[in-house]
Short mmCIF file of C-alpha atoms in Angstrom, two decimals:
data_model
loop_
_atom_site.label_atom_id
_atom_site.label_comp_id
_atom_site.label_asym_id
_atom_site.label_seq_id
_atom_site.Cartn_x
_atom_site.Cartn_y
_atom_site.Cartn_z
CA MET A 58 26.77 -0.66 -14.93
CA SER A 59 24.16 -2.40 -16.78
CA TRP A 60 20.39 -3.66 -17.14
CA ASN A 61 19.40 -7.19 -17.23
CA VAL A 62 16.00 -8.00 -18.70
CA VAL A 63 14.09 -11.30 -18.40
CA PRO A 64 10.60 -12.77 -18.84
CA VAL A 65 8.88 -12.27 -15.59
CA SER A 66 8.36 -16.28 -15.46
CA GLN A 67 12.02 -15.92 -14.21
CA PHE A 68 11.18 -14.07 -11.02
CA GLY A 69 11.23 -17.34 -8.87
CA ALA A 70 15.10 -17.93 -9.89
CA HIS A 71 15.79 -14.35 -9.22
CA ALA A 72 13.48 -13.93 -6.06
CA GLN A 73 16.61 -14.06 -3.68
CA ARG A 74 18.19 -11.25 -5.72
CA TRP A 75 15.12 -9.50 -5.09
CA ARG A 76 14.78 -10.14 -1.18
CA THR A 77 18.60 -9.28 -0.91
CA LEU A 78 18.05 -5.93 -2.61
CA HIS A 79 14.69 -5.54 -0.70
CA ALA A 80 16.48 -6.04 2.70
CA ALA A 81 19.13 -3.35 1.83
CA GLY A 82 16.88 -0.63 0.98
CA ALA A 83 13.68 1.16 2.35
CA ALA A 84 12.36 -2.50 2.83
CA SER A 85 8.54 -1.37 2.45
CA PRO A 86 6.24 -4.50 3.22
CA LEU A 87 4.66 -3.76 -0.06
CA LEU A 88 7.66 -4.46 -1.98
CA ALA A 89 8.51 -7.91 -0.43
CA ALA A 90 8.93 -10.67 -2.47
CA ASP A 91 6.06 -12.74 -1.27
CA PHE A 92 3.76 -9.62 -1.89
CA VAL A 93 5.27 -9.43 -5.59
CA ASP A 94 4.96 -13.19 -6.11
CA ALA A 95 1.27 -13.11 -5.17
CA LEU A 96 0.50 -10.11 -7.26
CA LEU A 97 2.21 -11.87 -10.42
CA ALA A 98 0.42 -15.25 -9.48
CA HIS A 99 -3.14 -13.69 -9.42
CA PHE A 100 -3.02 -10.68 -11.66
CA GLY A 101 -0.19 -11.08 -14.21
CA THR A 102 -0.48 -11.60 -17.80
CA GLY A 103 2.93 -13.45 -18.47
CA ARG A 104 3.85 -10.49 -20.58
CA GLU A 105 5.46 -8.75 -17.81
CA LEU A 106 9.30 -8.58 -17.85
CA LEU A 107 11.87 -8.71 -14.64
CA ALA A 108 14.73 -6.18 -14.95
CA TRP A 109 17.53 -5.57 -12.60
CA HIS A 110 20.69 -3.17 -12.62
CA ASP A 111 23.95 -3.98 -11.50
CA THR A 112 26.80 -1.67 -10.48
CA ASP A 113 30.11 -3.25 -9.87
CA GLY A 114 28.41 -6.47 -9.55
CA VAL A 115 25.97 -5.64 -7.05
CA THR A 116 22.21 -5.08 -7.73
CA ASP A 117 21.25 -1.95 -6.94
CA ALA A 118 17.80 -1.83 -8.64
CA MET A 119 14.96 -3.96 -9.65
CA THR A 120 11.52 -3.59 -11.22
CA ILE A 121 8.95 -5.39 -13.01
CA LEU A 122 7.44 -3.81 -16.07
CA ALA A 123 4.13 -4.07 -18.19
CA PRO A 124 3.63 -3.21 -21.71
CA GLY A 125 1.45 -0.18 -22.13
CA GLY A 126 0.68 1.58 -25.37
CA VAL A 127 3.15 1.51 -28.62
CA GLY A 128 6.84 2.14 -27.25
CA VAL A 129 5.52 2.37 -23.66
CA TRP A 130 6.26 0.31 -20.72
CA HIS A 131 5.26 0.94 -16.83
CA THR A 132 5.66 -0.72 -13.68
CA PHE A 133 3.32 -3.32 -13.11
CA GLN A 134 0.49 -1.90 -11.53
CA PRO A 135 -2.63 -4.08 -10.51
CA SER A 136 -5.15 -2.09 -7.99
CA GLN A 137 -3.85 -4.31 -5.04
CA ALA A 138 -0.57 -2.87 -5.13
CA PRO A 139 -0.43 0.74 -3.31
CA VAL A 140 3.24 1.29 -4.66
CA GLY A 141 4.75 0.76 -7.94
CA LEU A 142 7.05 -2.26 -8.00
CA TRP A 143 10.53 -0.59 -8.35
CA LEU A 144 12.84 -1.43 -5.87
CA GLN A 145 16.49 0.40 -5.17
CA ARG A 146 19.24 0.06 -2.81
CA ASP A 147 19.09 3.96 -1.63
CA ASP A 148 16.38 6.38 -1.57
CA GLY A 149 17.99 8.54 -3.95
CA ALA A 150 16.35 10.06 -6.90
CA SER A 151 15.72 7.08 -9.75
CA ALA A 152 15.77 9.20 -13.07
CA ALA A 153 19.35 8.39 -14.11
CA LEU A 154 18.51 4.68 -14.36
CA LEU A 155 15.80 5.06 -16.86
CA ARG A 156 17.24 6.12 -20.23
CA PRO A 157 19.63 2.90 -19.77
CA LEU A 158 16.77 0.72 -18.85
CA LEU A 159 14.78 2.08 -22.18
CA ALA A 160 17.64 1.26 -24.18
CA ARG A 161 17.66 -2.59 -22.89
CA LEU A 162 13.93 -2.94 -23.26
CA PRO A 163 12.59 -4.84 -26.34
CA GLY A 164 10.99 -3.30 -29.36
CA PRO A 165 11.14 0.71 -29.90
CA ALA A 166 10.90 1.49 -26.22
CA LEU A 167 10.20 4.95 -26.13
CA LEU A 168 8.92 5.85 -22.71
CA VAL A 169 9.17 3.86 -19.28
CA GLY A 170 6.84 4.95 -16.61
CA LEU A 171 7.38 4.54 -12.89
CA THR A 172 3.97 4.34 -11.07
CA GLN A 173 2.64 5.41 -7.78
CA CYS A 174 6.08 6.16 -6.39
CA ASP A 175 6.50 7.05 -2.78
CA PRO A 176 8.84 9.69 -1.78
CA ALA A 177 9.63 8.19 1.46
CA LEU A 178 11.04 5.21 -0.40
CA VAL A 179 12.60 6.94 -3.70
CA ALA A 180 13.10 10.87 -3.68
CA ARG A 181 10.96 12.42 -6.46
CA PRO A 182 13.65 13.99 -8.91
CA ALA A 183 13.17 17.37 -10.52
CA ASP A 184 12.02 17.45 -14.22
CA ALA A 185 14.77 17.53 -16.81
CA ALA A 186 15.03 16.89 -20.38
CA CYS A 187 14.05 13.35 -20.36
CA VAL A 188 12.45 13.16 -16.99
CA ARG A 189 8.82 14.45 -16.14
CA THR A 190 6.71 13.65 -12.57
CA ALA A 191 3.32 14.11 -11.98
CA ASP A 192 1.48 14.23 -8.55
CA TYR A 193 -0.47 10.90 -8.04
CA ILE A 194 -2.34 11.15 -4.71
CA ARG A 195 -1.90 12.38 -1.22
CA THR A 196 -1.42 9.84 1.37
CA ALA A 197 -1.19 9.58 5.36
CA ARG A 198 0.72 8.09 8.16
CA ILE A 199 0.90 8.08 11.96
CA THR A 200 4.26 8.03 13.62
CA LEU A 201 4.20 5.74 16.71
CA ARG A 202 7.46 6.39 18.07
CA GLY A 203 8.70 9.82 19.58
CA ALA A 204 4.82 10.93 19.88
CA GLY A 205 4.66 10.82 23.86
CA GLY A 206 2.61 7.52 23.74
CA PHE A 207 -1.11 7.00 22.93
CA GLY A 208 -2.20 9.48 25.62
CA ALA A 209 -0.35 12.49 24.04
CA PHE A 210 -1.23 11.20 20.53
CA TRP A 211 -5.12 11.14 21.45
CA GLU A 212 -5.32 14.20 23.38
CA ALA A 213 -3.98 16.07 19.96
CA ARG A 214 -6.77 14.55 18.01
CA GLY A 215 -9.67 16.92 17.48
CA LYS A 216 -12.22 17.35 20.35
CA ASN A 217 -15.22 16.33 18.21
CA LEU A 218 -13.58 12.89 17.40
CA ARG A 219 -12.87 12.18 20.90
CA SER A 220 -15.97 13.34 22.10
CA ASN A 221 -18.14 11.52 19.40
CA LEU A 222 -16.18 8.05 20.04
CA LYS A 223 -16.36 8.43 24.01
CA LYS A 224 -20.34 8.84 23.76
CA GLN A 225 -20.39 6.01 21.34
CA ARG A 226 -18.58 3.71 23.91
CA ASN A 227 -20.83 5.15 26.61
CA ARG A 228 -23.94 3.97 24.58
CA LEU A 229 -22.75 0.71 24.24
CA ARG A 230 -21.86 0.12 27.81
CA GLN A 231 -25.38 1.37 28.77
CA ASP A 232 -27.05 -1.25 26.02
CA GLY A 233 -24.76 -3.98 27.54
CA VAL A 234 -22.51 -4.51 24.52
CA THR A 235 -19.06 -5.12 24.93
CA PRO A 236 -16.60 -4.22 22.33
CA ARG A 237 -13.60 -6.42 21.58
CA LEU A 238 -10.59 -6.28 19.45
CA GLU A 239 -9.27 -9.51 18.40
CA ILE A 240 -5.73 -9.76 16.33
CA CYS A 241 -5.07 -12.69 14.28
CA ARG A 242 -1.69 -13.62 12.98
CA ALA A 243 -1.75 -17.51 12.52
CA PRO A 244 -1.09 -18.74 8.84
CA GLY A 245 -3.71 -21.03 9.02
CA HIS A 246 -6.51 -18.52 9.79
CA MET A 247 -5.81 -16.13 6.88
CA ALA A 248 -8.15 -17.81 4.18
CA GLN A 249 -11.08 -17.57 7.08
CA ALA A 250 -10.29 -14.09 7.92
CA VAL A 251 -10.43 -13.04 4.23
CA ALA A 252 -13.73 -14.92 4.11
CA ASP A 253 -14.92 -12.98 6.87
CA TYR A 254 -13.36 -9.66 5.39
CA GLY A 255 -15.35 -10.54 2.16
CA GLN A 256 -18.67 -10.87 4.10
CA LEU A 257 -18.27 -7.52 5.45
CA GLU A 258 -17.34 -5.75 2.37
CA GLY A 259 -19.78 -7.87 0.42
CA SER A 260 -22.90 -6.26 2.29
CA GLY A 261 -21.74 -2.71 1.42
CA TRP A 262 -21.38 -0.38 -1.40
CA LYS A 263 -18.52 -2.07 -2.92
CA ALA A 264 -20.68 -5.29 -3.79
CA ALA A 265 -22.81 -3.12 -5.99
CA GLY A 266 -19.84 -2.01 -7.80
CA GLY A 267 -18.45 -5.41 -8.32
CA THR A 268 -15.18 -4.52 -6.36
CA ALA A 269 -15.67 -6.20 -3.21
CA VAL A 270 -13.13 -8.94 -1.70
CA ASP A 271 -14.92 -12.28 -1.92
CA ALA A 272 -13.19 -15.61 -0.85
CA GLY A 273 -14.13 -17.17 -4.24
CA ASN A 274 -12.92 -14.18 -6.53
CA VAL A 275 -9.47 -13.42 -7.56
CA GLN A 276 -9.01 -10.66 -5.02
CA GLY A 277 -9.84 -12.98 -2.16
CA ARG A 278 -7.45 -15.80 -3.47
CA PHE A 279 -4.71 -13.13 -3.87
CA TYR A 280 -5.22 -11.57 -0.10
CA SER A 281 -5.34 -15.31 1.22
CA ALA A 282 -2.25 -16.12 -0.33
CA MET A 283 -0.52 -13.23 0.23
CA LEU A 284 -1.42 -13.03 4.04
CA GLU A 285 -0.51 -16.60 4.36
CA ALA A 286 2.93 -16.15 2.88
CA PHE A 287 3.52 -13.08 5.34
CA ALA A 288 2.19 -14.99 8.26
CA ALA A 289 4.41 -17.60 8.17
CA ARG A 290 7.31 -15.40 8.89
CA GLY A 291 5.19 -13.37 11.64
CA ALA A 292 4.60 -10.45 9.40
CA ALA A 293 0.83 -10.43 8.94
CA SER A 294 -1.96 -9.31 11.12
CA VAL A 295 -5.89 -9.40 10.74
CA TYR A 296 -7.76 -7.08 13.25
CA ARG A 297 -11.46 -8.13 13.96
CA TYR A 298 -13.41 -5.50 16.06
CA TRP A 299 -16.61 -7.32 17.64
CA LEU A 300 -19.61 -5.54 19.32
CA GLY A 301 -20.67 -8.39 21.38
CA ASP A 302 -21.18 -11.33 19.11
CA GLN A 303 -21.51 -9.31 15.93
CA LEU A 304 -18.13 -8.52 13.75
CA ALA A 305 -18.28 -4.97 13.20
CA ALA A 306 -15.24 -4.01 11.30
CA MET A 307 -11.75 -5.49 10.08
CA ASP A 308 -8.51 -4.34 8.93
CA LEU A 309 -6.20 -6.78 6.68
CA CYS A 310 -2.36 -5.47 7.55
CA VAL A 311 1.16 -6.49 6.49
CA GLU A 312 4.07 -5.56 8.35
CA GLY A 313 7.79 -4.73 7.94
CA GLY A 314 10.41 -2.25 7.60
CA ASP A 315 9.59 -0.86 11.11
CA CYS A 316 5.99 -0.30 9.75
CA ILE A 317 2.52 -1.69 9.65
CA VAL A 318 0.57 -1.18 6.54
CA VAL A 319 -3.17 -1.21 6.55
CA LEU A 320 -4.13 -2.71 3.38
CA LYS A 321 -7.85 -3.20 3.58
CA THR A 322 -10.61 -2.01 5.72
CA ALA A 323 -14.20 -3.09 6.06
CA TYR A 324 -17.22 -2.49 8.24
CA ASP A 325 -20.87 -3.42 8.74
CA GLU A 326 -22.59 -0.80 7.03
CA THR A 327 -25.83 -1.64 8.71
CA ILE A 328 -24.83 -0.39 11.87
CA ALA A 329 -22.94 2.68 10.52
CA GLY A 330 -25.88 4.99 11.08
CA GLN A 331 -25.69 4.68 14.75
CA LEU A 332 -21.99 3.96 15.33
CA SER A 333 -18.54 4.23 13.67
CA PRO A 334 -17.46 0.54 14.06
CA ALA A 335 -14.21 1.27 11.85
CA LEU A 336 -13.31 4.45 13.96
CA LEU A 337 -13.83 2.54 17.32
CA MET A 338 -11.72 -0.13 16.13
CA ARG A 339 -8.93 2.17 14.77
CA GLU A 340 -8.75 3.88 18.41
CA GLU A 341 -8.28 0.54 20.03
CA ALA A 342 -5.90 -0.58 17.33
CA CYS A 343 -3.76 2.74 17.48
CA ARG A 344 -3.75 2.27 21.52
CA GLN A 345 -2.32 -0.99 21.21
CA LEU A 346 0.20 -0.29 18.52
CA PHE A 347 1.32 2.58 20.72
CA ASP A 348 1.68 0.22 23.74
CA ASP A 349 3.49 -2.50 21.96
CA ASN A 350 5.91 -0.28 20.49
CA ARG A 351 6.84 -2.86 17.79
CA PHE A 352 6.79 -0.16 14.81
CA GLY A 353 7.66 3.18 14.22
CA ARG A 354 4.54 4.15 11.99
CA ILE A 355 1.15 3.15 10.35
CA GLU A 356 0.87 3.42 6.84
CA PHE A 357 -2.51 3.83 4.97
CA TYR A 358 -1.41 4.53 1.37
CA GLY A 359 -4.98 4.96 0.37
CA ARG A 360 -6.27 8.60 -0.76
CA VAL A 361 -6.26 10.72 1.98
CA MET A 362 -9.83 11.02 3.22
CA GLU A 363 -11.53 13.33 5.57
CA TRP A 364 -11.45 10.72 8.35
CA HIS A 365 -7.46 10.44 7.98
CA LEU A 366 -7.26 13.95 8.93
CA ARG A 367 -8.97 13.56 11.85
CA TRP A 368 -6.22 11.06 12.73
CA THR A 369 -3.14 12.50 11.36
CA ASP A 370 -1.73 15.74 9.78
CA GLU A 371 1.39 13.51 8.43
CA VAL A 372 0.39 13.79 4.66
CA ARG A 373 2.76 13.38 1.65
CA THR A 374 2.14 13.43 -2.23
CA MET A 375 2.99 10.07 -4.03
CA TYR A 376 3.77 10.76 -7.88
CA HIS A 377 4.39 9.11 -11.13
CA LEU A 378 7.67 9.20 -12.83
CA ASN A 379 8.24 9.12 -16.57
CA GLY A 380 11.47 8.49 -18.44
CA TYR A 381 11.71 9.16 -22.18
CA ARG A 382 14.51 8.23 -24.79
CA TRP A 383 14.64 11.73 -26.19
CA PRO A 384 13.93 15.09 -24.85
CA GLY A 385 11.73 15.94 -27.68
CA LEU A 386 9.30 13.10 -26.72
CA ALA A 387 9.26 14.61 -23.02
CA ARG A 388 8.24 18.00 -24.57
CA LEU A 389 5.74 16.67 -26.78
CA HIS A 390 3.91 14.66 -24.11
CA ALA A 391 4.13 17.51 -22.04
CA MET A 392 2.22 19.52 -24.74
CA ARG A 393 -0.39 16.82 -25.20
CA ASN A 394 -1.26 16.56 -21.64
CA ARG A 395 -1.70 20.26 -21.47
CA SER A 396 -3.83 20.55 -24.14
CA GLY A 397 -5.95 17.45 -23.24
CA PRO A 398 -9.34 17.80 -21.30
CA ALA A 399 -9.39 18.64 -17.55
CA GLY A 400 -9.04 15.83 -15.07
#
């Protein structure tokens, strides 16, 4: 049993190792090699490390780590990555692998942190002498199979949601506006899809904060490249929701591991006062996903919002995991966190 650590510039040479391990484990599309490759290309600094663990000649864990403070390493975690870049063959707790990893990292490596861990992919370990976990966010999913189909799912939603969306559809019908859901999967159409998405998001509140996707910024280039790579193997989908000739809402999605992940949602905020374009789109998209029976679940991965809870009660808590070289460091870190300011 041993860890190997190399500069992240060698990721391409070990991409097949990553793909093989990804296929053997939980296989979230957010941990696919082409997702990781796009993250590194657009947000990496070159200081990251690629590490993999072998047991009896078989790779059973891989990760990409970035330097933090003195003696600290953590999983490479740009904001566009919903889960931390830690991949392992089974879904058991990863704590036992952390101290041996620390011993292989350069410099005085004292702490390694796995950020934004999903308990559905990697079990959350109990706190121990050299291991501490902390809640990250609550996130939601919708199970598609075994739920009795869309009719049963929709009937279980709140009466207010169903009534409100029905009234909106009736109003559109009375106004002679025809809604239309369009799904794009072609690699050659992904760049335009991201440009269209950027126009929607750029007209809203995110533009004021400088966080909106735009075809010309690094976020836009990342999503275009990543979606093109996924689409080339039939694993990307872009949902456009039209009200007549007006683009009203969009979803950017990736697929794999029996799930579809909604990465980004935007809608035309100029019509949001009279209508709920994103919710109207969500109803039609859910209906189609239930009927198609291609996936077992829809994953959202963002922080649970009020609207998520109108659609599902399937909520779980993601977590951060810290591994320490010595028990005293874990105790000291815990004391410091308890004595710090709230929040």
